[in-house]
């Protein structure tokens, strides 16, 4: 079962990272915004600082847990990760270099692709806070992933896993992206593109010429709410079906029959329907409304009134990647509630 957090609470590290980024925004980018070159240097700085902060917090916490015998008993073992150094300073250097390269590369591609050579303060502040939050979460996960590996975690136990303390039942999240997530994102994006081509053909946005060639008109800020509605419907159906099916199988396989009624109850999630069909309908409605409002808002925020077909494809892919993560979390939490597990138990 997918845990809410990767073994230890990463809220502190993320909040410290955000606080530093807000200070940096006000100090270096207020009120004139940032240039393309400045954004690249900022990406390097953000990745390095974030790695250092997160490593200090994670390594200190895990040292205490190892002394108390509270290391996890359930974790995905990785031979590749175990080849990385145990020394936190050396590991920081490797992680900082890797994440700096990835962060700078992604930001460079995104800004170049959308033809952005300068960003005013508000769009840049929103963009940076979003990517720095995601970056901090991923770095925390990779830091934890390294130090729960048995070559370090069991060093004080002569290689024998400690099962005492608070470690019982703890599960470590694998930070590498899963194939299933890519399939869900790819499925929703490709289906959405095809749907918009069909809608465009009906409404006149896509024209098939007599010679068989296809002319695709750019996506405008006025027309993209229709895209949001189509995306919300498709993504809501695909993601809900995938998550609920996987959770049903996981719950049945991993939770003993006599303890299935001992699941937690959280009112933030129990108001949602238990049945798969009504839950899917609710998710689709919410996601359709949100996407129809969010997509034009993001375009206007970044000063884009028109997107060509390739820009639109990247834009909707990034949006899908971001929005599917919290949606998956909400669905997972809904499936873990006691009322849902009770209904699932009756079906067996």
Short mmCIF file of C-alpha atoms in Angstrom, two decimals:
data_model
loop_
_atom_site.label_atom_id
_atom_site.label_comp_id
_atom_site.label_asym_id
_atom_site.label_seq_id
_atom_site.Cartn_x
_atom_site.Cartn_y
_atom_site.Cartn_z
CA UNK A 1 0.00 0.00 0.00
CA UNK A 2 1.38 3.39 -0.95
CA UNK A 3 2.33 5.42 2.18
CA UNK A 4 1.36 9.05 2.69
CA UNK A 5 4.93 10.12 3.38
CA UNK A 6 8.29 8.46 2.71
CA UNK A 7 8.82 7.00 6.20
CA UNK A 8 9.57 10.31 7.95
CA UNK A 9 7.63 13.56 7.75
CA UNK A 10 9.12 15.75 5.02
CA UNK A 11 6.99 18.81 5.83
CA UNK A 12 9.77 20.51 7.79
CA UNK A 13 12.30 20.22 4.97
CA UNK A 14 9.79 21.41 2.36
CA UNK A 15 8.69 24.40 4.45
CA UNK A 16 12.28 25.48 5.11
CA UNK A 17 13.02 25.21 1.39
CA UNK A 18 9.97 27.31 0.54
CA UNK A 19 10.90 29.94 3.12
CA UNK A 20 14.40 30.29 1.66
CA UNK A 21 13.01 30.49 -1.86
CA UNK A 22 10.54 33.20 -0.86
CA UNK A 23 13.37 35.20 0.70
CA UNK A 24 15.47 34.74 -2.44
CA UNK A 25 12.55 35.85 -4.62
CA UNK A 26 12.05 39.04 -2.64
CA UNK A 27 15.78 39.74 -2.43
CA UNK A 28 16.84 39.08 -6.03
CA UNK A 29 13.72 39.17 -8.22
CA UNK A 30 11.46 41.84 -6.72
CA UNK A 31 10.01 43.76 -8.47
CA UNK A 32 11.55 43.35 -11.94
CA UNK A 33 11.23 39.57 -12.39
CA UNK A 34 14.00 37.47 -13.92
CA UNK A 35 15.75 36.90 -17.24
CA UNK A 36 16.30 33.54 -18.93
CA UNK A 37 19.96 33.43 -17.83
CA UNK A 38 18.94 34.39 -14.32
CA UNK A 39 16.42 31.56 -14.23
CA UNK A 40 19.13 29.06 -15.15
CA UNK A 41 21.45 30.28 -12.39
CA UNK A 42 18.52 30.28 -9.98
CA UNK A 43 17.77 26.64 -10.86
CA UNK A 44 21.35 25.66 -9.98
CA UNK A 45 21.24 27.60 -6.71
CA UNK A 46 17.82 26.19 -5.76
CA UNK A 47 18.87 22.57 -6.39
CA UNK A 48 22.10 22.87 -4.38
CA UNK A 49 20.56 24.67 -1.40
CA UNK A 50 17.56 22.35 -1.33
CA UNK A 51 19.79 19.27 -1.37
CA UNK A 52 21.93 20.56 1.51
CA UNK A 53 18.91 21.48 3.66
CA UNK A 54 17.09 18.23 3.06
CA UNK A 55 20.16 16.08 3.63
CA UNK A 56 20.88 17.76 6.97
CA UNK A 57 17.33 17.16 8.18
CA UNK A 58 16.96 13.61 6.85
CA UNK A 59 20.40 12.35 7.89
CA UNK A 60 20.03 13.73 11.42
CA UNK A 61 16.62 12.13 11.84
CA UNK A 62 17.71 8.77 10.49
CA UNK A 63 20.81 8.70 12.70
CA UNK A 64 18.57 8.99 15.76
CA UNK A 65 16.19 6.36 14.41
CA UNK A 66 19.03 3.93 13.75
CA UNK A 67 20.32 4.33 17.31
CA UNK A 68 16.82 3.65 18.64
CA UNK A 69 16.38 0.61 16.41
CA UNK A 70 13.47 2.34 14.66
CA UNK A 71 14.54 1.83 11.07
CA UNK A 72 11.88 0.47 8.70
CA UNK A 73 11.36 -3.23 8.15
CA UNK A 74 9.72 -2.78 4.76
CA UNK A 75 11.58 -1.02 1.98
CA UNK A 76 12.50 -1.55 -1.69
CA UNK A 77 16.13 -2.61 -1.78
CA UNK A 78 18.28 -1.09 -4.54
CA UNK A 79 21.78 -2.26 -5.45
CA UNK A 80 22.31 0.87 -7.53
CA UNK A 81 21.50 3.20 -4.62
CA UNK A 82 23.77 1.18 -2.30
CA UNK A 83 26.70 1.97 -4.60
CA UNK A 84 26.35 5.64 -3.69
CA UNK A 85 28.52 6.86 -0.78
CA UNK A 86 27.25 6.66 2.79
CA UNK A 87 29.08 9.85 3.75
CA UNK A 88 26.42 12.62 3.70
CA UNK A 89 28.85 15.23 2.35
CA UNK A 90 29.82 13.07 -0.63
CA UNK A 91 26.20 12.12 -1.17
CA UNK A 92 25.18 15.79 -1.12
CA UNK A 93 27.72 16.52 -3.83
CA UNK A 94 26.37 13.71 -6.04
CA UNK A 95 22.71 14.52 -5.41
CA UNK A 96 23.23 18.28 -5.80
CA UNK A 97 25.01 17.77 -9.11
CA UNK A 98 22.34 15.41 -10.43
CA UNK A 99 19.36 17.48 -9.32
CA UNK A 100 20.99 20.73 -10.49
CA UNK A 101 21.48 19.26 -13.95
CA UNK A 102 17.93 17.87 -14.12
CA UNK A 103 16.28 21.02 -12.73
CA UNK A 104 18.25 23.38 -14.97
CA UNK A 105 17.66 21.19 -18.01
CA UNK A 106 13.91 20.95 -17.45
CA UNK A 107 13.54 24.68 -16.82
CA UNK A 108 15.68 25.50 -19.86
CA UNK A 109 13.56 23.29 -22.12
CA UNK A 110 10.27 24.65 -20.77
CA UNK A 111 11.24 28.32 -21.07
CA UNK A 112 12.80 27.88 -24.52
CA UNK A 113 9.90 25.84 -25.81
CA UNK A 114 7.38 28.48 -24.83
CA UNK A 115 9.58 31.32 -26.03
CA UNK A 116 9.95 32.94 -22.61
CA UNK A 117 13.14 35.03 -22.33
CA UNK A 118 11.98 37.08 -19.35
CA UNK A 119 9.36 36.59 -16.62
CA UNK A 120 7.78 39.26 -14.47
CA UNK A 121 7.83 38.79 -10.71
CA UNK A 122 4.41 37.18 -10.07
CA UNK A 123 4.59 34.47 -12.77
CA UNK A 124 8.17 33.64 -11.81
CA UNK A 125 7.31 33.51 -8.10
CA UNK A 126 4.44 31.08 -8.70
CA UNK A 127 6.48 28.96 -11.09
CA UNK A 128 9.48 28.79 -8.76
CA UNK A 129 7.46 27.93 -5.67
CA UNK A 130 5.79 25.08 -7.55
CA UNK A 131 8.95 23.55 -8.98
CA UNK A 132 10.97 24.07 -5.76
CA UNK A 133 8.27 22.29 -3.75
CA UNK A 134 8.28 19.31 -6.11
CA UNK A 135 12.09 19.34 -6.13
CA UNK A 136 12.28 19.36 -2.33
CA UNK A 137 9.86 16.45 -2.00
CA UNK A 138 11.82 14.34 -4.50
CA UNK A 139 15.18 15.12 -2.89
CA UNK A 140 13.85 14.12 0.54
CA UNK A 141 12.60 10.85 -0.90
CA UNK A 142 15.98 10.06 -2.48
CA UNK A 143 17.86 11.01 0.70
CA UNK A 144 15.69 8.64 2.73
CA UNK A 145 15.93 5.95 0.09
CA UNK A 146 19.72 5.91 0.35
CA UNK A 147 19.88 5.63 4.13
CA UNK A 148 17.26 2.94 4.61
CA UNK A 149 19.30 0.55 2.47
CA UNK A 150 20.67 -2.32 4.58
CA UNK A 151 24.36 -1.45 4.09
CA UNK A 152 23.80 1.70 6.23
CA UNK A 153 20.59 1.02 8.15
CA UNK A 154 21.82 -2.28 9.61
CA UNK A 155 25.43 -1.23 10.17
CA UNK A 156 25.02 -1.32 13.96
CA UNK A 157 23.32 -4.71 13.86
CA UNK A 158 26.02 -6.62 11.97
CA UNK A 159 23.79 -6.83 8.92
CA UNK A 160 20.67 -8.07 10.77
CA UNK A 161 17.51 -6.05 10.29
CA UNK A 162 16.21 -4.48 13.48
CA UNK A 163 12.50 -5.07 13.98
CA UNK A 164 12.00 -3.41 17.32
CA UNK A 165 11.01 0.12 18.27
CA UNK A 166 8.62 2.07 16.10
CA UNK A 167 9.79 0.52 12.88
CA UNK A 168 7.06 -2.11 12.79
CA UNK A 169 4.79 -1.54 9.82
CA UNK A 170 6.79 1.39 8.42
CA UNK A 171 7.08 1.48 4.67
CA UNK A 172 9.53 3.46 2.58
CA UNK A 173 8.42 4.98 -0.68
CA UNK A 174 10.41 4.17 -3.80
CA UNK A 175 11.25 7.61 -5.30
CA UNK A 176 11.79 6.35 -8.84
CA UNK A 177 8.78 7.15 -11.08
CA UNK A 178 6.55 4.13 -11.61
CA UNK A 179 5.62 2.86 -15.05
CA UNK A 180 1.94 2.82 -14.09
CA UNK A 181 1.98 6.56 -13.40
CA UNK A 182 3.52 7.25 -16.81
CA UNK A 183 0.86 5.05 -18.39
CA UNK A 184 -1.91 6.98 -16.65
CA UNK A 185 -0.47 10.35 -17.66
CA UNK A 186 0.28 9.22 -21.20
CA UNK A 187 -3.18 7.73 -21.56
CA UNK A 188 -4.97 10.87 -20.37
CA UNK A 189 -2.79 13.20 -22.48
CA UNK A 190 -2.97 11.20 -25.71
CA UNK A 191 -6.68 10.58 -25.30
CA UNK A 192 -7.18 14.29 -24.61
CA UNK A 193 -5.23 15.27 -27.74
CA UNK A 194 -7.28 12.88 -29.88
CA UNK A 195 -10.49 14.16 -28.29
CA UNK A 196 -9.51 17.76 -28.98
CA UNK A 197 -8.70 16.87 -32.58
CA UNK A 198 -12.20 15.41 -32.92
CA UNK A 199 -13.78 18.42 -31.19
CA UNK A 200 -11.66 20.73 -33.33
CA UNK A 201 -12.84 18.96 -36.46
CA UNK A 202 -16.46 19.47 -35.42
CA UNK A 203 -16.02 23.10 -34.32
CA UNK A 204 -13.67 24.09 -37.12
CA UNK A 205 -10.35 24.16 -35.25
CA UNK A 206 -9.02 21.23 -37.28
CA UNK A 207 -9.46 21.11 -41.05
CA UNK A 208 -8.80 18.16 -43.33
CA UNK A 209 -7.79 19.37 -46.78
CA UNK A 210 -8.77 17.65 -50.03
CA UNK A 211 -5.22 16.33 -50.45
CA UNK A 212 -5.49 14.51 -47.09
CA UNK A 213 -3.30 16.91 -45.09
CA UNK A 214 -4.55 18.19 -41.74
CA UNK A 215 -4.43 21.83 -40.62
CA UNK A 216 -4.50 22.33 -36.83
CA UNK A 217 -5.22 25.84 -35.63
CA UNK A 218 -3.46 27.09 -32.47
CA UNK A 219 -5.11 26.72 -29.08
CA UNK A 220 -6.24 30.10 -27.76
CA UNK A 221 -6.84 31.23 -24.21
CA UNK A 222 -10.51 31.64 -25.09
CA UNK A 223 -10.81 28.09 -26.41
CA UNK A 224 -8.75 26.19 -23.86
CA UNK A 225 -11.59 25.87 -21.28
CA UNK A 226 -13.09 23.29 -23.65
CA UNK A 227 -9.75 21.48 -23.48
CA UNK A 228 -10.00 21.61 -19.69
CA UNK A 229 -13.44 20.00 -19.74
CA UNK A 230 -12.26 17.22 -22.07
CA UNK A 231 -9.11 16.62 -20.05
CA UNK A 232 -10.99 16.55 -16.74
CA UNK A 233 -13.39 13.92 -18.04
CA UNK A 234 -10.72 11.66 -19.53
CA UNK A 235 -8.18 11.99 -16.71
CA UNK A 236 -10.88 11.56 -14.07
CA UNK A 237 -12.04 8.27 -15.58
CA UNK A 238 -8.56 6.82 -16.25
CA UNK A 239 -6.87 7.82 -13.00
CA UNK A 240 -9.82 6.89 -10.78
CA UNK A 241 -10.17 3.49 -12.43
CA UNK A 242 -6.43 2.79 -12.19
CA UNK A 243 -6.00 3.88 -8.57
CA UNK A 244 -9.17 2.27 -7.21
CA UNK A 245 -8.48 -1.05 -8.95
CA UNK A 246 -4.88 -1.12 -7.70
CA UNK A 247 -5.91 -0.19 -4.15
CA UNK A 248 -8.62 -2.86 -4.05
CA UNK A 249 -6.09 -5.52 -5.01
CA UNK A 250 -3.51 -4.19 -2.54
CA UNK A 251 -5.94 -3.98 0.38
CA UNK A 252 -7.27 -7.49 -0.19
CA UNK A 253 -3.78 -8.94 -0.50
CA UNK A 254 -1.97 -7.07 2.29
CA UNK A 255 -4.45 -6.52 5.13
CA UNK A 256 -5.44 -9.55 7.23
CA UNK A 257 -9.17 -10.22 7.36
CA UNK A 258 -9.50 -9.68 11.10
CA UNK A 259 -7.83 -6.23 11.00
CA UNK A 260 -9.62 -4.74 8.01
CA UNK A 261 -12.05 -2.77 10.19
CA UNK A 262 -9.20 -1.10 12.09
CA UNK A 263 -8.41 1.36 9.30
CA UNK A 264 -8.36 5.08 10.15
CA UNK A 265 -11.30 7.42 9.58
CA UNK A 266 -10.59 10.86 8.16
CA UNK A 267 -13.55 13.14 7.48
CA UNK A 268 -11.56 14.95 4.81
CA UNK A 269 -12.03 11.85 2.65
CA UNK A 270 -15.03 9.94 4.03
CA UNK A 271 -17.52 12.43 2.53
CA UNK A 272 -16.60 11.11 -0.90
CA UNK A 273 -18.67 8.23 -2.34
CA UNK A 274 -17.62 4.64 -1.70
CA UNK A 275 -18.87 3.18 -4.97
CA UNK A 276 -16.53 3.26 -7.94
CA UNK A 277 -19.07 4.80 -10.33
CA UNK A 278 -20.24 7.70 -8.12
CA UNK A 279 -16.64 8.31 -7.03
CA UNK A 280 -15.56 8.50 -10.67
CA UNK A 281 -18.41 10.91 -11.47
CA UNK A 282 -17.46 13.17 -8.56
CA UNK A 283 -13.79 13.20 -9.55
CA UNK A 284 -14.63 13.94 -13.19
CA UNK A 285 -16.93 16.85 -12.30
CA UNK A 286 -14.40 18.42 -9.93
CA UNK A 287 -11.48 17.92 -12.31
CA UNK A 288 -13.45 19.26 -15.30
CA UNK A 289 -14.42 22.46 -13.47
CA UNK A 290 -10.93 22.97 -12.04
CA UNK A 291 -9.17 22.35 -15.37
CA UNK A 292 -11.55 24.62 -17.29
CA UNK A 293 -10.62 27.44 -14.90
CA UNK A 294 -6.96 26.62 -14.27
CA UNK A 295 -5.71 26.18 -17.85
CA UNK A 296 -6.71 29.65 -19.15
CA UNK A 297 -5.56 31.19 -15.85
CA UNK A 298 -2.08 29.68 -16.26
CA UNK A 299 -1.87 30.84 -19.88
CA UNK A 300 -2.83 34.40 -18.93
CA UNK A 301 -0.47 34.38 -15.95
CA UNK A 302 2.49 33.59 -18.21
CA UNK A 303 1.36 35.99 -20.90
CA UNK A 304 0.48 33.31 -23.47
CA UNK A 305 -2.68 33.94 -25.47
CA UNK A 306 -1.96 31.33 -28.17
CA UNK A 307 -0.28 27.91 -28.13
CA UNK A 308 0.68 25.98 -31.24
CA UNK A 309 0.04 22.23 -31.34
CA UNK A 310 3.44 21.23 -29.96
CA UNK A 311 3.36 23.85 -27.20
CA UNK A 312 -0.13 22.72 -26.29
CA UNK A 313 0.98 19.07 -26.12
CA UNK A 314 3.82 19.91 -23.71
CA UNK A 315 1.59 22.28 -21.73
CA UNK A 316 -1.13 19.68 -21.18
CA UNK A 317 1.47 16.99 -20.37
CA UNK A 318 3.07 19.13 -17.64
CA UNK A 319 -0.37 20.01 -16.31
CA UNK A 320 -1.37 16.33 -16.27
CA UNK A 321 1.84 15.37 -14.45
CA UNK A 322 1.24 17.98 -11.75
CA UNK A 323 -2.49 17.44 -11.29
CA UNK A 324 -2.41 13.64 -11.28
CA UNK A 325 -0.14 13.47 -8.22
CA UNK A 326 -2.54 15.13 -5.72
CA UNK A 327 -5.49 13.40 -7.39
CA UNK A 328 -3.82 10.01 -6.87
CA UNK A 329 -3.09 10.89 -3.23
CA UNK A 330 -6.72 11.83 -2.57
CA UNK A 331 -8.01 8.63 -4.17
CA UNK A 332 -5.53 6.49 -2.25
CA UNK A 333 -6.56 8.10 1.04
CA UNK A 334 -10.24 7.55 0.20
CA UNK A 335 -9.63 3.87 -0.40
CA UNK A 336 -7.81 3.53 2.94
CA UNK A 337 -10.77 4.68 5.05
CA UNK A 338 -12.63 2.13 7.23
CA UNK A 339 -16.00 2.55 5.50
CA UNK A 340 -14.46 1.83 2.10
CA UNK A 341 -12.62 -1.24 3.42
CA UNK A 342 -15.83 -2.50 5.05
CA UNK A 343 -17.71 -2.25 1.75
CA UNK A 344 -14.82 -3.94 -0.04
CA UNK A 345 -14.84 -6.73 2.53
CA UNK A 346 -18.56 -7.38 1.91
CA UNK A 347 -17.91 -7.76 -1.81
CA UNK A 348 -15.46 -10.62 -1.23
#
